[in-house]
mmCIF file of C-alpha atoms in Angstrom:
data_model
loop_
_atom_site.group_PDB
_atom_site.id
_atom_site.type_symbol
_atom_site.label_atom_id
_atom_site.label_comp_id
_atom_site.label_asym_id
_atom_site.label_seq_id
_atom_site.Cartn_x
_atom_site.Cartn_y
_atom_site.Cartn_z
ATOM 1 C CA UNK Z 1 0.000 0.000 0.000
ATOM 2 C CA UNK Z 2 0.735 3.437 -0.360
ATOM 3 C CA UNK Z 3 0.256 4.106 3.121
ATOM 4 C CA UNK Z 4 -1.720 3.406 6.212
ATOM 5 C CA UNK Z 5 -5.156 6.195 5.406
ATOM 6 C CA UNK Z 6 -7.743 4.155 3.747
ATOM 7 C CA UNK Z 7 -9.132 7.335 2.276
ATOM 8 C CA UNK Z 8 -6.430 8.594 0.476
ATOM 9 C CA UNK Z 9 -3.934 5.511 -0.003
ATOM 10 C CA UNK Z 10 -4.251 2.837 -2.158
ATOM 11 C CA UNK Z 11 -3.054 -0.602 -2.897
ATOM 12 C CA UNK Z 12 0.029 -0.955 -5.113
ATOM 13 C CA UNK Z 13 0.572 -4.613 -4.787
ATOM 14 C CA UNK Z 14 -0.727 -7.877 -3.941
ATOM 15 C CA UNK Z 15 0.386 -12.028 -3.553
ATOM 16 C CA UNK Z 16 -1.588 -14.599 -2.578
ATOM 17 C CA UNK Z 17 -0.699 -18.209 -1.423
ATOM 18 C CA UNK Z 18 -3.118 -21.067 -0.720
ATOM 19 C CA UNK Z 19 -2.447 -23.468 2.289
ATOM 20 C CA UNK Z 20 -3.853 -26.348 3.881
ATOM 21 C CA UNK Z 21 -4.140 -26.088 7.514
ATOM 22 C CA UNK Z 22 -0.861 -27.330 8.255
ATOM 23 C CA UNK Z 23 0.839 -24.190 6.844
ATOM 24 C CA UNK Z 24 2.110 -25.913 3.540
ATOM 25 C CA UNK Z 25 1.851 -24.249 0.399
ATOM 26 C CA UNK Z 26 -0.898 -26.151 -2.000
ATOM 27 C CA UNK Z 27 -1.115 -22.673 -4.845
ATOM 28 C CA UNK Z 28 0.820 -20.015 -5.152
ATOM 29 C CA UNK Z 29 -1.017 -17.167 -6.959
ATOM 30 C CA UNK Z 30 -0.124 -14.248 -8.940
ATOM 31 C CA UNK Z 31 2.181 -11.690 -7.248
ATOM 32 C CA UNK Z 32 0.513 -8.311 -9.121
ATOM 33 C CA UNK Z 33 2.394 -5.128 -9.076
ATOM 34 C CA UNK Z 34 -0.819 -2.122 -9.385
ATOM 35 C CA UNK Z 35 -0.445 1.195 -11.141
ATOM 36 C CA UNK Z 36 -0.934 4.394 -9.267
ATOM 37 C CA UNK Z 37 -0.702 7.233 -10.496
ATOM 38 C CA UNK Z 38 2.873 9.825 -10.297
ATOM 39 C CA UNK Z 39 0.748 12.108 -7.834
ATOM 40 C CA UNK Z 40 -0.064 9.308 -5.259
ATOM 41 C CA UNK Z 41 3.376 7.709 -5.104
ATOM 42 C CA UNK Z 42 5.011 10.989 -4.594
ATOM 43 C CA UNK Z 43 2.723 11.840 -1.553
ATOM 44 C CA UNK Z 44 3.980 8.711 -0.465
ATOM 45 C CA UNK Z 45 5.213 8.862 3.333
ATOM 46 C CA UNK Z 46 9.191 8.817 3.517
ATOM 47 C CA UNK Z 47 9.036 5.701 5.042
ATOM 48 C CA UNK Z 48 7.229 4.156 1.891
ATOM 49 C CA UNK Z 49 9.254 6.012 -0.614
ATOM 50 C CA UNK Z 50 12.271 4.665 1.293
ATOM 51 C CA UNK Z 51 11.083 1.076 1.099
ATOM 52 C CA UNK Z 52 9.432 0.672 -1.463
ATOM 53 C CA UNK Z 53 12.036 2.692 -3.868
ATOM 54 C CA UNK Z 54 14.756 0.241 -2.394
ATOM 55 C CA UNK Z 55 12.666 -2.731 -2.979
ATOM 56 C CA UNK Z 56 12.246 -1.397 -6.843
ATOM 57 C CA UNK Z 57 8.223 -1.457 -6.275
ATOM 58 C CA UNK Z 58 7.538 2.245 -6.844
ATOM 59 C CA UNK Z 59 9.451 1.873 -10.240
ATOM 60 C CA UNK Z 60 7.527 -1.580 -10.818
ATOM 61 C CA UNK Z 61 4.200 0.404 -9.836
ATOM 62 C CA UNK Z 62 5.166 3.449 -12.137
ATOM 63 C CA UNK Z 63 6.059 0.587 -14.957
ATOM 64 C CA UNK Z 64 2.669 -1.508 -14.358
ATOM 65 C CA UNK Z 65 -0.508 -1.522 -16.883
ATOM 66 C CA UNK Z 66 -2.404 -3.635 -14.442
ATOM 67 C CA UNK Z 67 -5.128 -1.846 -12.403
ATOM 68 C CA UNK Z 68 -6.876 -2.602 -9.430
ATOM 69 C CA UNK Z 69 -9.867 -3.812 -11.260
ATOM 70 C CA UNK Z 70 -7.786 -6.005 -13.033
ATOM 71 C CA UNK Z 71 -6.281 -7.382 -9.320
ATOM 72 C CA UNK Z 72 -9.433 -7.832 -7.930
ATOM 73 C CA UNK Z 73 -10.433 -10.301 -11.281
ATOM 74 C CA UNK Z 74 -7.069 -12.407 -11.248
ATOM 75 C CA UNK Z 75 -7.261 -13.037 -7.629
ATOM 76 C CA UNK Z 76 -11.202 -13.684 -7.386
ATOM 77 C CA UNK Z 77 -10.296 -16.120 -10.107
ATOM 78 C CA UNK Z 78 -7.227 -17.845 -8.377
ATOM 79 C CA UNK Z 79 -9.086 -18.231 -4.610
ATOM 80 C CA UNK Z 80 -12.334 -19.435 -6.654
ATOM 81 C CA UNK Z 81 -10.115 -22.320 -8.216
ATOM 82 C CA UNK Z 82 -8.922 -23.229 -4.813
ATOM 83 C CA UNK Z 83 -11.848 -22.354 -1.698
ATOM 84 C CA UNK Z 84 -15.447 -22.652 -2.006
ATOM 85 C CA UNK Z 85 -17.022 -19.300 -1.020
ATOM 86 C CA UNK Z 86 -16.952 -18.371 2.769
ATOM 87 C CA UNK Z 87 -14.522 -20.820 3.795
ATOM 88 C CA UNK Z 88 -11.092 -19.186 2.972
ATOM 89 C CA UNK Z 89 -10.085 -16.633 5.650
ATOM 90 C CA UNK Z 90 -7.777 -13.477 5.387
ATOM 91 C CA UNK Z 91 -4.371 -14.051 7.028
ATOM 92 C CA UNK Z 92 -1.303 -12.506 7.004
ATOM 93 C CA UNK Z 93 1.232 -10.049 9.635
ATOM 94 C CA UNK Z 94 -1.141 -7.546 10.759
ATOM 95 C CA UNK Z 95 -3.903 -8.121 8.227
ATOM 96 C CA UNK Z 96 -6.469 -5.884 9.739
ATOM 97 C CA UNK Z 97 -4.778 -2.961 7.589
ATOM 98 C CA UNK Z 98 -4.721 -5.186 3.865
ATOM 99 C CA UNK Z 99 -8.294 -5.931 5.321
ATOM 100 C CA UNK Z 100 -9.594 -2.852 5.414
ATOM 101 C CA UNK Z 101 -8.178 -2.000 1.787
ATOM 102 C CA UNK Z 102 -9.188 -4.730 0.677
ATOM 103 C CA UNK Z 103 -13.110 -4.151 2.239
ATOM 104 C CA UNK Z 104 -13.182 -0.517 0.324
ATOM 105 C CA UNK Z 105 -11.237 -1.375 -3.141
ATOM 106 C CA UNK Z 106 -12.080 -5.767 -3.839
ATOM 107 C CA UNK Z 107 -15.531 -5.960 -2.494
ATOM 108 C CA UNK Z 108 -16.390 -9.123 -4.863
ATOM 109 C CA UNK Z 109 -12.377 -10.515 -3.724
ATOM 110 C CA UNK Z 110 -13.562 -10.076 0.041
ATOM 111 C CA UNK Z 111 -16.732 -11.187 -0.228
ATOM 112 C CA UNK Z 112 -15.301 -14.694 -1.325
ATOM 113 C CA UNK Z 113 -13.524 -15.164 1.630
ATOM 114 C CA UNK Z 114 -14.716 -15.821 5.687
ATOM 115 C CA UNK Z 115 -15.546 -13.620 7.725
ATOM 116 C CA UNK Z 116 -12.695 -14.375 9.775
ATOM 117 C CA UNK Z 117 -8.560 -13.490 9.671
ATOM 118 C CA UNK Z 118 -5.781 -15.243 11.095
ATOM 119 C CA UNK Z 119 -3.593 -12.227 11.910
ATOM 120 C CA UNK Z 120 -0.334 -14.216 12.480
ATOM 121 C CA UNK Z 121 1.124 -10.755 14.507
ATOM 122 C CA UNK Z 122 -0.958 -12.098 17.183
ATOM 123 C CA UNK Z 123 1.249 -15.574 17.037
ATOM 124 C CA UNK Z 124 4.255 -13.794 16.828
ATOM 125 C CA UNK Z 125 3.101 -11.513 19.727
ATOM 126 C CA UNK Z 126 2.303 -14.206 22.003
ATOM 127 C CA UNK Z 127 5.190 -16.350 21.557
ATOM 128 C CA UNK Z 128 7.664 -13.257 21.975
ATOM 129 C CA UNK Z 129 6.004 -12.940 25.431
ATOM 130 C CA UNK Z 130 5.335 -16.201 26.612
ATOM 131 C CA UNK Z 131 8.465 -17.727 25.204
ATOM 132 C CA UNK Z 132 11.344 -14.947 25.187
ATOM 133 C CA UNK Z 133 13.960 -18.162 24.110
ATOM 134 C CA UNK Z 134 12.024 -20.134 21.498
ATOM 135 C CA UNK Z 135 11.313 -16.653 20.047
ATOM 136 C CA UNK Z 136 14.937 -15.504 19.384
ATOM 137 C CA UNK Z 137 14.919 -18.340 17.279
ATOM 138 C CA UNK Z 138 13.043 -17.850 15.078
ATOM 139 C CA UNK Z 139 14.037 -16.954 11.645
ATOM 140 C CA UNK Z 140 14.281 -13.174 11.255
ATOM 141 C CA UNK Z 141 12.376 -11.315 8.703
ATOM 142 C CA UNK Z 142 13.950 -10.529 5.852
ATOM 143 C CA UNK Z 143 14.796 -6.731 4.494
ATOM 144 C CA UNK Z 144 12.180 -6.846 1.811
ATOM 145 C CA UNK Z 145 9.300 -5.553 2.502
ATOM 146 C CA UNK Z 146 7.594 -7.009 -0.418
ATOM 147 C CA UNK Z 147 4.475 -9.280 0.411
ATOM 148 C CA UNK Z 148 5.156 -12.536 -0.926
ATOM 149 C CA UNK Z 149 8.394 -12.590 0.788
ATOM 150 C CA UNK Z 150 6.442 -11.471 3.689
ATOM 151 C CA UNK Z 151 3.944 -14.453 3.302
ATOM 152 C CA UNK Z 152 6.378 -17.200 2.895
ATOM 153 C CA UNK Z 153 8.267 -16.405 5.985
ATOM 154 C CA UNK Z 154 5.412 -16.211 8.247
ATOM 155 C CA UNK Z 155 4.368 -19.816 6.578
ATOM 156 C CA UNK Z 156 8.411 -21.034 7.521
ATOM 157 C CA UNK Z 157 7.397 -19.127 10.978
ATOM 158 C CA UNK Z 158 4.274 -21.179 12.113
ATOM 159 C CA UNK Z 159 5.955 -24.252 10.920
ATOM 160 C CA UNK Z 160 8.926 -23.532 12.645
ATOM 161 C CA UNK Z 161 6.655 -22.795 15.910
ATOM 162 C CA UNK Z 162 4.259 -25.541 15.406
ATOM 163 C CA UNK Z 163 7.798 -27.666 15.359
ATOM 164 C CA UNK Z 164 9.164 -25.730 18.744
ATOM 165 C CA UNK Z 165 6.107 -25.466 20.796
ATOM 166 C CA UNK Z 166 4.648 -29.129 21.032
ATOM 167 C CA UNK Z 167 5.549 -28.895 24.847
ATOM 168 C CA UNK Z 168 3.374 -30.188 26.613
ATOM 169 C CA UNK Z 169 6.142 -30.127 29.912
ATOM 170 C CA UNK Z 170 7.021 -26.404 28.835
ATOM 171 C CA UNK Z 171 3.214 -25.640 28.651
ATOM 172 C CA UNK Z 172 2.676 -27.473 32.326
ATOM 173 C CA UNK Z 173 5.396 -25.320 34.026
ATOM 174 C CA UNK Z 174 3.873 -21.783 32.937
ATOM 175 C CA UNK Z 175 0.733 -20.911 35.622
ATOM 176 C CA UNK Z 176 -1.674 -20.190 32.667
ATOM 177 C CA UNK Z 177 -5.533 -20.307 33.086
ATOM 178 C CA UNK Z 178 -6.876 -23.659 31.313
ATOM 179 C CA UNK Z 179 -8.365 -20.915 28.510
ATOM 180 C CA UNK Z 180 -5.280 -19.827 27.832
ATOM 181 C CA UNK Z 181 -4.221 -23.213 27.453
ATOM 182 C CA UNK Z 182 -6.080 -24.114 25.447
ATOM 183 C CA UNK Z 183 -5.551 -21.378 23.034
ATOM 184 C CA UNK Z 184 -2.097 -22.346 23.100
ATOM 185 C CA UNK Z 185 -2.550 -26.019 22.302
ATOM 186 C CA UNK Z 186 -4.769 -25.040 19.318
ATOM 187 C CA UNK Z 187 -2.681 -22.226 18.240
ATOM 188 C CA UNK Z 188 0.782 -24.354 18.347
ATOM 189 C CA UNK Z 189 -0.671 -27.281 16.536
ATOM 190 C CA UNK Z 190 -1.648 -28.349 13.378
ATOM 191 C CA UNK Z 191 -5.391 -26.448 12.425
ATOM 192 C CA UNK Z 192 -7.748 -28.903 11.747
ATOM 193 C CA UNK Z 193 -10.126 -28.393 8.561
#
C-alpha cells in the first residue's frame, strides 16, 4: 500500500498463497504489481518512498498496466479455483490494515472469503512474550518488505513454531488459566479443517 489512510492511499501490490491447515503451500497465486498514479506515489510517506524505492516497487508500480480492477479479477479467479465461497479466511502479519483495503477497493475478492482473519502478529506476539527463548529463534524477517516474501516467511514461521512449541512439559510449568491453554494447544498445533 501506499500508506496506512484508507481514504487517500491505495493498494500498489498484492500475492496470494493457498495453504492447507498445516501451513504448507498447495497454490501459489499471482504476485501483481498495481499502477498508481505519479501524484499518489510521490505523496507517499518517507518511510514508503524509502522502502518501497529500495525494494524497486515504486518503479515496478510506475512501470505496471495492471489496475486494481484487473487485481481484484485475477485473484477472485485464483481463490475461486482453490476455496469454495466463505470458507477461505484473510491471514497474514497484521492483516487488519490489507483488510480494510481490501473491504473498500475488492468488495467481490472479500466477499469470497470468511468472515474471519488469522492475523499471524498475534502468534508472533504471544510467543515473543510467553516464550522470550524459542522466540529468538526464530528466523528473522527478511529486508524486503515485499508481500510474498512477507507471506512465505510467516508460513516457515508457524511451521517452525508448530515444530518448537509441542511442549506439553514447557506448557505445564507456565501458571496459565486452562483458557489460555487451550488457546495455546490449538494455536501451536496443526489447524484442523
Amino acid at each position: 500500500m501506499t500508506g496506512l489512510d484508507i481514504e487517500k492511499d491505495k493498494i500498489i501490490e498484492m500475492a496470494c498463497i493457498i495453504t492447507d491447515s498445516d501451513m504448507n503451500v498447495l497454490a501459489e497465486g499471482p504476485n501483481l504489481i498495481i499502477n498508481q498514479s505519479d501524484e499518489l506515489l510521490d505523496s507517499m510517506s518517507d518511510w514508503c518512498k524509502e522502502h518501497h524505492g529500495k525494494s524497486g516497487l515504486t518503479q515496478a508500480v510506475r512501470d505496471s498496466k495492471i489496475s486494481l480492477q484487473q487485481a481484484e479479477y485475477e485473484f477472485l479467479s485464483f481463490v475461486r479455483q482453490h476455496t469454495p465461497p466463505g470458507h477461505c479466511p484473510l491471514a497474514g502479519n497484521s492483516v487488519h490494515a490489507d483488510k480494510k483495503f481490501l473491504d473498500k477497493y475488492m468488495p467481490q475478492f472479500m466477499h469470497h472469503l470468511h468472515y474471519r482473519i488469522i492475523d499471524v502478529s498475534t502468534i508472533k506476539e504471544l510467543c515473543r512474550r510467553w516464550f522470550p527463548i524459542e522466540y529468538k529463534l526464530a528466523p528473522q524477517k527478511k529486508a524486503s518488505h515485499r508481500f510474498l516474501f512477507l507471506t512465505l516467511d510467516k508460513c516457515l514461521y508457524r511451521k517452525l513454531m508448530q515444530k518448537q512449541h509441542r511442549m506439553t512439559v514447557h506448557l505445564r510449568s507456565i501458571p496459565l488459566s486452562s483458557l489460555v491453554i487451550k488457546f495455546l494447544c490449538w494455536v501451536l498445533t496443526p489447524l484442523r479443517t
